[in-house]
Tab-separated table of C-alpha atoms in Angstrom:
chain	number	residue	atom	x	y	z
A	1	MET	CA	-20.917	-233.336	127.714
A	2	LEU	CA	-22.593	-231.924	130.833
A	3	GLN	CA	-20.086	-229.076	131.070
A	4	ILE	CA	-20.502	-228.222	127.392
A	5	THR	CA	-24.292	-228.216	127.737
A	6	ALA	CA	-24.115	-225.945	130.785
A	7	LEU	CA	-21.816	-223.580	128.889
A	8	VAL	CA	-24.240	-223.447	125.958
A	9	VAL	CA	-27.124	-222.631	128.319
A	10	VAL	CA	-25.035	-219.841	129.866
A	11	LEU	CA	-24.308	-218.418	126.420
A	12	LEU	CA	-28.004	-218.586	125.522
A	13	THR	CA	-28.804	-216.769	128.772
A	14	LEU	CA	-26.390	-213.964	127.907
A	15	ALA	CA	-27.782	-213.820	124.385
A	16	ALA	CA	-31.305	-213.593	125.805
A	17	TYR	CA	-30.331	-210.565	127.883
A	18	PHE	CA	-28.794	-208.629	125.013
A	19	MET	CA	-31.523	-209.611	122.547
A	20	GLY	CA	-34.303	-208.626	124.950
A	21	ARG	CA	-32.617	-205.335	125.741
A	22	SER	CA	-32.013	-204.589	122.058
A	23	ARG	CA	-35.584	-205.443	121.115
A	24	ALA	CA	-36.907	-203.108	123.827
A	25	TYR	CA	-35.020	-200.254	122.168
A	26	SER	CA	-36.259	-201.238	118.715
A	27	VAL	CA	-39.978	-201.520	119.557
A	28	THR	CA	-40.031	-197.958	120.911
A	29	SER	CA	-38.062	-196.358	118.066
A	30	GLY	CA	-36.052	-194.449	120.650
A	31	ASP	CA	-39.056	-193.256	122.716
A	32	LEU	CA	-38.137	-194.938	126.023
A	33	ALA	CA	-40.896	-193.059	127.864
A	34	SER	CA	-43.474	-195.330	126.228
A	35	LEU	CA	-41.950	-198.397	127.901
A	36	HIS	CA	-43.448	-199.614	131.159
A	37	SER	CA	-40.047	-201.048	132.140
A	38	LEU	CA	-36.539	-199.984	131.221
A	39	PRO	CA	-34.812	-201.957	128.441
A	40	GLY	CA	-32.501	-203.535	130.983
A	41	TYR	CA	-35.466	-205.129	132.749
A	42	HIS	CA	-36.665	-206.663	129.478
A	43	GLY	CA	-33.234	-208.200	128.949
A	44	PHE	CA	-33.059	-209.300	132.585
A	45	TYR	CA	-36.469	-210.974	132.378
A	46	SER	CA	-35.532	-212.815	129.193
A	47	ALA	CA	-32.234	-213.959	130.712
A	48	LEU	CA	-33.919	-215.125	133.920
A	49	VAL	CA	-36.502	-217.227	132.121
A	50	THR	CA	-33.983	-218.690	129.687
A	51	GLY	CA	-31.364	-219.489	132.317
A	52	ILE	CA	-33.653	-220.796	135.047
A	53	VAL	CA	-35.751	-222.996	132.780
A	54	GLY	CA	-32.711	-224.207	130.849
A	55	PHE	CA	-30.745	-225.200	133.949
A	56	ALA	CA	-33.840	-226.676	135.610
A	57	ILE	CA	-34.364	-228.942	132.613
A	58	LEU	CA	-30.655	-229.804	132.580
A	59	VAL	CA	-30.667	-230.802	136.260
A	60	ALA	CA	-33.926	-232.742	135.968
A	61	MET	CA	-32.748	-234.602	132.877
A	62	THR	CA	-29.391	-235.393	134.498
A	63	VAL	CA	-31.093	-236.901	137.549
A	64	ALA	CA	-33.534	-238.849	135.388
A	65	ALA	CA	-30.677	-240.060	133.188
A	66	SER	CA	-28.827	-241.331	136.257
A	67	PHE	CA	-31.805	-243.466	137.272
A	68	TRP	CA	-32.213	-244.650	133.687
A	69	VAL	CA	-28.575	-245.723	133.431
A	70	ASP	CA	-28.687	-247.534	136.786
A	71	ASN	CA	-31.823	-249.430	135.798
A	72	ALA	CA	-30.260	-250.356	132.461
A	73	VAL	CA	-27.122	-251.682	134.141
A	74	TYR	CA	-29.107	-253.647	136.721
A	75	GLY	CA	-31.243	-255.047	133.930
A	76	ALA	CA	-28.108	-256.236	132.122
A	77	LEU	CA	-27.021	-258.427	135.048
A	78	PRO	CA	-26.843	-262.090	133.987
A	79	GLU	CA	-28.884	-264.691	135.840
A	80	GLU	CA	-26.004	-265.989	137.957
A	81	ALA	CA	-25.174	-262.455	139.115
A	82	ARG	CA	-28.763	-261.871	140.250
A	83	LYS	CA	-28.361	-264.688	142.775
A	84	LEU	CA	-25.626	-262.768	144.586
A	85	THR	CA	-26.311	-260.645	147.650
A	86	ASP	CA	-27.271	-257.019	147.151
A	87	LEU	CA	-23.904	-255.922	148.525
A	88	ARG	CA	-21.973	-258.043	146.005
A	89	GLN	CA	-24.216	-256.886	143.152
A	90	ASP	CA	-23.558	-253.266	144.087
A	91	ARG	CA	-19.838	-254.007	144.234
A	92	LEU	CA	-19.942	-255.626	140.799
A	93	ILE	CA	-21.771	-252.672	139.257
A	94	ALA	CA	-19.455	-250.169	140.981
A	95	ASP	CA	-16.441	-251.964	139.480
A	96	ALA	CA	-18.086	-251.907	136.051
A	97	LYS	CA	-18.687	-248.159	136.299
A	98	ALA	CA	-15.082	-247.617	137.361
A	99	ILE	CA	-13.837	-249.645	134.390
A	100	ALA	CA	-16.037	-247.640	132.025
A	101	ASN	CA	-14.619	-244.411	133.461
A	102	GLY	CA	-11.053	-245.620	132.936
A	103	GLN	CA	-10.266	-246.162	136.604
A	104	ILE	CA	-8.132	-248.955	138.006
A	105	VAL	CA	-10.027	-251.644	139.934
A	106	SER	CA	-8.907	-254.734	141.790
A	107	ALA	CA	-8.591	-257.964	139.842
A	108	ALA	CA	-11.675	-260.160	139.585
A	109	SER	CA	-11.817	-263.412	141.540
A	110	ASP	CA	-12.424	-265.459	138.383
A	111	ALA	CA	-12.666	-265.112	134.603
A	112	ARG	CA	-16.473	-265.154	134.569
A	113	THR	CA	-16.670	-262.241	137.018
A	114	GLU	CA	-14.253	-260.261	134.871
A	115	GLU	CA	-16.360	-261.002	131.790
A	116	ILE	CA	-19.500	-259.798	133.564
A	117	ARG	CA	-17.747	-256.625	134.664
A	118	GLN	CA	-16.586	-255.879	131.138
A	119	ASP	CA	-20.075	-256.471	129.693
A	120	LEU	CA	-21.671	-254.233	132.313
A	121	ALA	CA	-19.040	-251.571	131.643
A	122	LYS	CA	-19.989	-251.544	127.954
A	123	VAL	CA	-23.690	-251.235	128.809
A	124	TYR	CA	-22.961	-248.433	131.256
A	125	ALA	CA	-20.784	-246.516	128.776
A	126	SER	CA	-23.332	-246.811	125.963
A	127	GLN	CA	-26.230	-245.700	128.164
A	128	VAL	CA	-24.275	-242.756	129.566
A	129	ASN	CA	-23.350	-241.666	126.056
A	130	LEU	CA	-26.959	-241.947	124.860
A	131	THR	CA	-28.493	-240.101	127.815
A	132	SER	CA	-25.842	-237.374	127.599
A	133	TYR	CA	-26.822	-236.495	124.041
A	134	ILE	CA	-30.536	-236.647	124.867
A	135	THR	CA	-30.079	-234.433	127.932
A	136	ALA	CA	-27.988	-231.911	126.024
A	137	GLY	CA	-30.434	-231.754	123.133
A	138	ILE	CA	-33.516	-231.264	125.298
A	139	ALA	CA	-31.894	-228.694	127.613
A	140	ILE	CA	-30.504	-226.597	124.755
A	141	ALA	CA	-33.752	-226.823	122.797
A	142	VAL	CA	-35.855	-225.705	125.774
A	143	ALA	CA	-33.469	-222.825	126.544
A	144	LEU	CA	-33.607	-221.715	122.911
A	145	ILE	CA	-37.413	-221.844	122.937
A	146	MET	CA	-37.497	-219.731	126.105
A	147	LEU	CA	-35.148	-217.207	124.482
A	148	LEU	CA	-37.363	-216.826	121.421
A	149	MET	CA	-40.576	-216.764	123.442
A	150	THR	CA	-39.428	-214.056	125.859
A	151	ASN	CA	-37.966	-212.048	122.993
A	152	ARG	CA	-41.368	-211.984	121.310
A	153	GLN	CA	-43.015	-210.833	124.561
A	154	VAL	CA	-41.147	-207.517	124.509
A	155	ALA	CA	-43.679	-204.720	124.068
A	156	PRO	CA	-44.151	-201.172	125.396
A	157	ARG	CA	-46.801	-202.263	127.930
A	158	PHE	CA	-45.118	-205.514	128.960
A	159	ARG	CA	-44.398	-205.426	132.722
A	160	ALA	CA	-40.897	-206.874	132.569
A	161	ARG	CA	-39.792	-205.248	135.816
A	162	ASN	CA	-42.696	-206.700	137.816
A	163	ARG	CA	-42.190	-210.164	136.386
A	164	SER	CA	-38.436	-210.037	136.962
A	165	GLU	CA	-38.930	-209.089	140.597
A	166	TRP	CA	-41.502	-211.854	140.996
A	167	ILE	CA	-39.109	-214.427	139.531
A	168	VAL	CA	-36.263	-213.280	141.789
A	169	GLN	CA	-38.554	-213.466	144.815
A	170	ALA	CA	-39.674	-216.953	143.796
A	171	VAL	CA	-36.053	-218.077	143.424
A	172	LEU	CA	-35.234	-216.744	146.898
A	173	ILE	CA	-38.242	-218.513	148.407
A	174	VAL	CA	-37.357	-221.783	146.692
A	175	SER	CA	-33.735	-221.501	147.854
A	176	ALA	CA	-34.783	-220.877	151.459
A	177	THR	CA	-37.277	-223.737	151.286
A	178	LEU	CA	-34.648	-226.122	149.928
A	179	ALA	CA	-32.262	-225.157	152.730
A	180	ILE	CA	-34.948	-225.776	155.346
A	181	LEU	CA	-36.067	-229.051	153.780
A	182	THR	CA	-32.463	-230.233	153.548
A	183	THR	CA	-31.955	-229.535	157.242
A	184	ILE	CA	-35.215	-231.277	158.123
A	185	GLY	CA	-34.232	-234.255	155.980
A	186	ILE	CA	-30.831	-234.566	157.650
A	187	VAL	CA	-32.323	-234.344	161.139
A	188	ALA	CA	-35.107	-236.801	160.273
A	189	SER	CA	-32.610	-239.294	158.860
A	190	LEU	CA	-30.416	-238.876	161.928
A	191	ILE	CA	-33.330	-239.429	164.300
A	192	GLY	CA	-34.668	-242.408	162.341
A	193	GLN	CA	-31.344	-244.240	162.237
A	194	THR	CA	-30.686	-243.451	165.895
A	195	LEU	CA	-34.073	-244.866	166.956
A	196	ARG	CA	-33.337	-247.951	164.879
A	197	PHE	CA	-30.045	-248.392	166.735
A	198	PHE	CA	-31.632	-247.950	170.160
A	199	SER	CA	-34.341	-250.471	169.317
A	200	SER	CA	-31.687	-253.180	169.748
A	201	ILE	CA	-29.303	-251.436	172.168
A	202	PRO	CA	-30.525	-250.035	175.521
A	203	LEU	CA	-30.102	-246.291	175.868
A	204	THR	CA	-28.571	-246.696	179.319
A	205	SER	CA	-25.870	-249.019	177.969
A	206	PHE	CA	-24.893	-246.386	175.410
A	207	LEU	CA	-24.988	-243.342	177.687
A	208	PHE	CA	-23.503	-244.878	180.836
A	209	GLY	CA	-21.372	-247.773	179.616
A	210	THR	CA	-17.599	-247.525	180.071
A	211	HIS	CA	-16.439	-249.928	177.356
A	212	TRP	CA	-16.392	-248.789	173.716
A	213	SER	CA	-15.638	-251.411	171.088
A	214	PRO	CA	-18.810	-251.678	168.992
A	215	LEU	CA	-17.469	-253.738	166.105
A	216	SER	CA	-15.690	-256.320	168.256
A	217	GLY	CA	-18.943	-257.426	169.871
A	218	VAL	CA	-20.861	-258.123	166.658
A	219	PHE	CA	-22.370	-261.607	166.384
A	220	GLU	CA	-24.681	-262.519	163.495
A	221	GLY	CA	-25.229	-258.847	162.727
A	222	LYS	CA	-26.140	-257.967	166.336
A	223	MET	CA	-24.034	-255.858	168.672
A	224	ASN	CA	-23.219	-256.606	172.264
A	225	PRO	CA	-24.823	-253.893	174.456
A	226	GLU	CA	-21.818	-254.065	176.776
A	227	SER	CA	-19.444	-252.929	174.002
A	228	VAL	CA	-21.134	-249.647	173.044
A	229	GLY	CA	-20.598	-247.604	176.199
A	230	ALA	CA	-19.865	-244.038	175.084
A	231	ILE	CA	-18.625	-242.626	178.396
A	232	PRO	CA	-14.931	-242.829	177.288
A	233	LEU	CA	-15.789	-240.859	174.146
A	234	PHE	CA	-17.692	-238.202	176.073
A	235	ALA	CA	-14.853	-237.929	178.592
A	236	GLY	CA	-12.224	-237.569	175.863
A	237	THR	CA	-14.306	-234.954	174.046
A	238	LEU	CA	-14.822	-232.921	177.221
A	239	LEU	CA	-11.136	-233.182	178.175
A	240	ILE	CA	-9.873	-231.892	174.829
A	241	THR	CA	-12.570	-229.202	174.745
A	242	PHE	CA	-11.638	-228.068	178.268
A	243	ILE	CA	-7.959	-227.771	177.333
A	244	ALA	CA	-8.854	-225.899	174.155
A	245	MET	CA	-10.993	-223.381	176.029
A	246	LEU	CA	-8.254	-222.878	178.639
A	247	VAL	CA	-6.075	-221.715	175.760
A	248	ALA	CA	-8.637	-219.874	173.643
A	249	VAL	CA	-10.709	-217.950	176.202
A	250	PRO	CA	-7.961	-215.994	178.028
A	251	ILE	CA	-5.937	-215.220	174.911
A	252	GLY	CA	-8.968	-214.423	172.776
A	253	LEU	CA	-10.564	-212.212	175.430
A	254	LEU	CA	-7.336	-210.328	176.182
A	255	ALA	CA	-6.750	-209.817	172.461
A	256	ALA	CA	-10.272	-208.424	172.115
A	257	VAL	CA	-9.755	-206.024	175.039
A	258	TYR	CA	-6.465	-204.811	173.603
A	259	LEU	CA	-7.848	-204.269	170.112
A	260	SER	CA	-10.970	-202.470	171.325
A	261	ASP	CA	-9.554	-200.196	174.046
A	262	TYR	CA	-5.760	-200.062	173.902
A	263	ALA	CA	-4.671	-200.437	170.284
A	264	SER	CA	-4.469	-197.398	168.049
A	265	SER	CA	-6.565	-197.263	164.910
A	266	SER	CA	-3.528	-197.983	162.741
A	267	THR	CA	-2.529	-200.980	164.871
A	268	ARG	CA	-6.087	-202.292	164.880
A	269	ALA	CA	-6.266	-201.929	161.091
A	270	TRP	CA	-3.612	-204.612	160.572
A	271	ALA	CA	-3.725	-206.597	163.846
A	272	LYS	CA	-7.388	-207.597	163.694
A	273	PRO	CA	-7.246	-208.954	160.093
A	274	LEU	CA	-3.988	-210.718	160.921
A	275	LEU	CA	-5.567	-212.382	163.951
A	276	GLU	CA	-8.658	-213.378	162.001
A	277	LEU	CA	-6.417	-214.849	159.312
A	278	LEU	CA	-6.003	-217.822	161.642
A	279	ALA	CA	-9.683	-218.606	161.130
A	280	GLY	CA	-9.083	-219.086	157.406
A	281	ILE	CA	-6.442	-221.776	157.848
A	282	PRO	CA	-7.876	-225.244	157.047
A	283	THR	CA	-8.290	-227.454	160.092
A	284	VAL	CA	-6.284	-230.213	158.413
A	285	VAL	CA	-3.278	-227.870	158.572
A	286	TYR	CA	-3.822	-227.439	162.299
A	287	GLY	CA	-4.066	-231.206	162.657
A	288	PHE	CA	-0.835	-231.709	160.739
A	289	PHE	CA	0.832	-229.070	162.918
A	290	ALA	CA	-0.394	-230.826	166.070
A	291	ALA	CA	0.730	-234.285	164.951
A	292	ILE	CA	4.130	-233.299	163.544
A	293	THR	CA	5.231	-230.412	165.771
A	294	VAL	CA	3.252	-229.968	168.975
A	295	ALA	CA	2.799	-233.612	170.009
A	296	PRO	CA	6.522	-234.534	169.672
A	297	LEU	CA	7.462	-231.307	171.479
A	298	ILE	CA	5.178	-232.089	174.421
A	299	ARG	CA	6.356	-235.685	174.538
A	300	GLY	CA	10.024	-234.702	174.485
A	301	THR	CA	9.529	-232.038	177.143
A	302	GLY	CA	7.601	-234.446	179.374
A	303	GLU	CA	10.174	-237.202	179.055
A	304	SER	CA	12.971	-234.764	179.890
A	305	ILE	CA	11.405	-234.168	183.314
A	306	GLY	CA	10.450	-237.791	183.912
A	307	LEU	CA	6.825	-237.792	182.740
A	308	THR	CA	5.255	-240.445	180.554
A	309	VAL	CA	3.555	-238.717	177.620
A	310	ALA	CA	1.679	-240.507	174.853
A	311	SER	CA	2.613	-239.721	171.271
A	312	GLU	CA	-1.004	-238.697	170.653
A	313	SER	CA	-1.954	-236.863	173.819
A	314	ALA	CA	-5.083	-234.926	174.663
A	315	LEU	CA	-2.876	-231.982	175.600
A	316	ALA	CA	-1.454	-231.607	172.088
A	317	ALA	CA	-4.851	-231.788	170.411
A	318	GLY	CA	-6.380	-229.409	172.960
A	319	ILE	CA	-3.658	-226.778	172.634
A	320	VAL	CA	-3.825	-226.681	168.848
A	321	MET	CA	-7.618	-226.656	168.890
A	322	GLY	CA	-7.479	-223.725	171.308
A	323	ILE	CA	-5.183	-221.849	168.922
A	324	MET	CA	-7.699	-222.451	166.150
A	325	ILE	CA	-10.583	-221.087	168.261
A	326	ILE	CA	-8.720	-217.933	169.415
A	327	PRO	CA	-9.770	-215.753	166.427
A	328	PHE	CA	-13.347	-217.007	166.767
A	329	ILE	CA	-13.669	-215.883	170.387
A	330	SER	CA	-11.551	-212.770	169.850
A	331	SER	CA	-13.630	-211.518	166.936
A	332	LEU	CA	-16.975	-212.087	168.663
A	333	SER	CA	-15.757	-210.587	171.946
A	334	ASP	CA	-14.289	-207.578	170.146
A	335	ASP	CA	-17.617	-206.886	168.440
A	336	VAL	CA	-19.447	-207.181	171.756
A	337	ILE	CA	-17.035	-204.887	173.610
A	338	ASN	CA	-17.190	-202.275	170.852
A	339	SER	CA	-20.990	-202.318	171.003
A	340	VAL	CA	-21.002	-201.215	174.660
A	341	PRO	CA	-22.303	-197.614	174.659
A	342	GLN	CA	-19.593	-194.957	174.752
A	343	SER	CA	-21.597	-193.156	177.439
A	344	LEU	CA	-20.653	-195.870	179.934
A	345	ARG	CA	-16.976	-195.279	179.251
A	346	ASP	CA	-17.360	-191.506	179.448
A	347	GLY	CA	-19.254	-191.753	182.726
A	348	SER	CA	-16.590	-193.987	184.237
A	349	TYR	CA	-13.784	-191.666	183.163
A	350	GLY	CA	-15.755	-188.697	184.468
A	351	LEU	CA	-15.905	-190.290	187.918
A	352	GLY	CA	-12.125	-190.606	187.955
A	353	ALA	CA	-11.726	-194.273	187.049
A	354	THR	CA	-8.631	-195.398	185.208
A	355	LYS	CA	-8.791	-197.245	181.911
A	356	ALA	CA	-8.071	-200.567	183.619
A	357	GLU	CA	-10.805	-199.955	186.191
A	358	THR	CA	-13.226	-198.946	183.453
A	359	ILE	CA	-12.539	-202.149	181.536
A	360	THR	CA	-12.761	-204.517	184.511
A	361	LYS	CA	-15.655	-202.870	186.380
A	362	VAL	CA	-17.749	-201.299	183.617
A	363	ILE	CA	-17.066	-202.591	180.098
A	364	LEU	CA	-16.539	-206.307	180.775
A	365	PRO	CA	-19.588	-206.624	183.083
A	366	ALA	CA	-21.683	-204.811	180.483
A	367	ALA	CA	-20.359	-207.059	177.698
A	368	LEU	CA	-20.474	-210.241	179.788
A	369	PRO	CA	-23.599	-211.747	178.131
A	370	GLY	CA	-22.048	-211.400	174.688
A	371	ILE	CA	-18.718	-212.765	175.890
A	372	VAL	CA	-20.442	-215.762	177.472
A	373	SER	CA	-22.283	-216.449	174.221
A	374	ALA	CA	-18.977	-216.261	172.321
A	375	VAL	CA	-17.441	-218.778	174.723
A	376	LEU	CA	-20.425	-221.109	174.366
A	377	LEU	CA	-20.203	-220.937	170.577
A	378	GLY	CA	-16.480	-221.658	170.890
A	379	ILE	CA	-17.249	-224.725	173.019
A	380	SER	CA	-19.745	-225.881	170.409
A	381	ARG	CA	-17.096	-225.409	167.723
A	382	ALA	CA	-14.542	-227.379	169.736
A	383	ILE	CA	-16.896	-230.276	170.435
A	384	GLY	CA	-17.682	-230.674	166.743
A	385	GLU	CA	-14.104	-230.352	165.475
A	386	THR	CA	-12.947	-233.374	163.487
A	387	MET	CA	-9.668	-233.062	161.592
A	388	ILE	CA	-7.470	-231.912	164.477
A	389	VAL	CA	-8.551	-234.703	166.801
A	390	VAL	CA	-8.480	-237.303	164.019
A	391	MET	CA	-4.831	-236.483	163.281
A	392	ALA	CA	-3.593	-235.591	166.768
A	393	ALA	CA	-5.745	-237.556	169.245
A	394	GLY	CA	-5.822	-241.291	169.792
A	395	GLN	CA	-8.073	-243.852	168.127
A	396	GLY	CA	-8.655	-246.132	171.110
A	397	ALA	CA	-11.251	-245.360	173.773
A	398	ASN	CA	-9.579	-244.505	177.070
A	399	LEU	CA	-11.483	-243.351	180.147
A	400	THR	CA	-9.028	-240.974	181.784
A	401	TRP	CA	-8.660	-237.360	182.852
A	402	ASN	CA	-4.893	-237.347	182.355
A	403	PRO	CA	-4.149	-234.889	179.511
A	404	LEU	CA	-0.828	-236.624	178.828
A	405	GLU	CA	-2.537	-239.847	177.768
A	406	ALA	CA	-4.169	-240.653	174.459
A	407	VAL	CA	-7.933	-240.266	174.336
A	408	THR	CA	-10.503	-240.391	171.601
A	409	THR	CA	-13.528	-238.227	170.871
A	410	VAL	CA	-16.996	-238.598	169.431
A	411	THR	CA	-15.991	-237.190	166.046
A	412	VAL	CA	-12.950	-239.456	165.784
A	413	GLN	CA	-15.071	-242.538	166.339
A	414	ILE	CA	-17.685	-241.414	163.814
A	415	VAL	CA	-14.948	-241.091	161.196
A	416	ALA	CA	-13.480	-244.460	162.199
A	417	LEU	CA	-16.855	-246.183	161.909
A	418	ILE	CA	-17.894	-244.803	158.529
A	419	THR	CA	-14.477	-245.151	156.878
A	420	GLY	CA	-13.616	-248.633	158.076
A	421	ASP	CA	-13.817	-251.873	156.103
A	422	THR	CA	-16.850	-253.190	157.992
A	423	GLU	CA	-20.334	-253.571	156.540
A	424	ALA	CA	-22.241	-250.314	156.347
A	425	ASP	CA	-25.264	-251.606	158.308
A	426	THR	CA	-23.067	-252.707	161.197
A	427	ALA	CA	-21.179	-249.430	161.540
A	428	ALA	CA	-24.091	-247.105	160.783
A	429	GLY	CA	-25.930	-247.687	164.062
A	430	PRO	CA	-23.323	-246.451	166.543
A	431	ALA	CA	-22.186	-243.743	164.114
A	432	PHE	CA	-25.709	-242.314	163.896
A	433	ALA	CA	-26.143	-242.562	167.669
A	434	LEU	CA	-22.924	-240.622	168.231
A	435	GLY	CA	-23.888	-238.110	165.554
A	436	PHE	CA	-27.295	-237.520	167.132
A	437	THR	CA	-25.706	-237.029	170.554
A	438	LEU	CA	-23.235	-234.554	169.085
A	439	PHE	CA	-26.060	-232.755	167.276
A	440	CYS	CA	-28.107	-232.412	170.475
A	441	VAL	CA	-25.179	-231.092	172.521
A	442	THR	CA	-24.101	-228.489	169.964
A	443	LEU	CA	-27.727	-227.477	169.381
A	444	ILE	CA	-28.201	-226.845	173.103
A	445	PHE	CA	-25.048	-224.716	173.286
A	446	ASN	CA	-26.078	-222.722	170.210
A	447	ILE	CA	-29.592	-222.109	171.550
A	448	ILE	CA	-28.236	-220.912	174.899
A	449	ALA	CA	-25.764	-218.613	173.152
A	450	LEU	CA	-28.454	-217.149	170.895
A	451	ARG	CA	-30.789	-216.527	173.825
A	452	ILE	CA	-28.027	-214.729	175.700
A	453	VAL	CA	-27.275	-212.577	172.650
A	454	GLN	CA	-30.964	-211.715	172.280
A	455	LYS	CA	-31.165	-210.539	175.878
A	456	TYR	CA	-27.974	-208.529	175.393
A	457	ARG	CA	-29.361	-206.787	172.308
A	458	GLN	CA	-32.637	-206.013	174.051
A	459	LYS	CA	-30.670	-204.331	176.813
A	460	TYR	CA	-28.255	-202.186	174.810
A	461	ASP	CA	-29.758	-201.568	171.362
């Protein structure tokens, strides 16, 4: 029903545009000079008002209907179900919703529980059906009213262009505000949950402890401070990031130098897009490639020369992550090198320097701030990578600097905590603490990179 309602609102929006435009022609009897705004602006204004108000009502009614349905389902809980814990009540209602949606759920523990689930499913289905029709009716009716109202506003002196521009500006401001508020909300939630975690766990135990097994030390809902030491996670993250940058920085920088100063225009036309095509490959594909191809290859090669290599080694994850970051560093470095003034190149050639000398002694030093910022952004990207290390790195915390052993990272442990079968409150604390640490580290790298870029632009723009 929601999709049909949205489609009807879209059709009413299109109708509003054509009706407003047509009415602007009709009220002037062909004398367009008497109009303050062109007919297209009248249609655009009518479409904006109809579409924005219609979809706003649709979204608001959908959210309100969701709360209404949840309250109705909770209100339908029998007395014996209300005595259950909140977690079991939520589980019971979630099963009822799944049954109403035709999904397969696990069998109930007893006949009475199954009866309650079926009754709640009927209540949920009936309420969803009722609220869907109410939402559709109100949204379509409001959109239709807006269409008729704006169509009647069309007149020679009506400032449709000014109002359209004001509405567009308001939409842009609201969009920017929502983006900022969303970011603030995420950061505030992250900080709040992290402070809640550190109210029971000392900060020093988390930052400097060497044993990571947060869920094994839980007793009566409380964690053992000795089991939440994140040093093995930080070490594994830094090890894989270091290996990735050893692969990405030289290859990416050399590729950027070749494309900017050695490659012909025809070669650059196909080589640069082909290189950047790597950036469009999903990271899960890289992770699959690391787990299925690279890791067994490294293990087989190591065993052939007498080395002990883990099936999920830091080396495999680091190499594949470096391959993923190559187009990122190459593209940024290429843009920076190309932005170096041509006068520096001409002056170097005029003094008798070769192309290699010009690149190593003039261009690269001039582009060094931008290259450093590209590397820092690449490090930030590597630290926050998830899918590759989840699929190719180990799950157990291991404090080692041996790239042939299995290690784990911050992102791997966050995924393991939030997707496990433990209670949400137990796993949320360390997950939020790790997430906040990761946020702070990547934020610092991004700020440093941006400051370097700003200084570079001030120098050469």
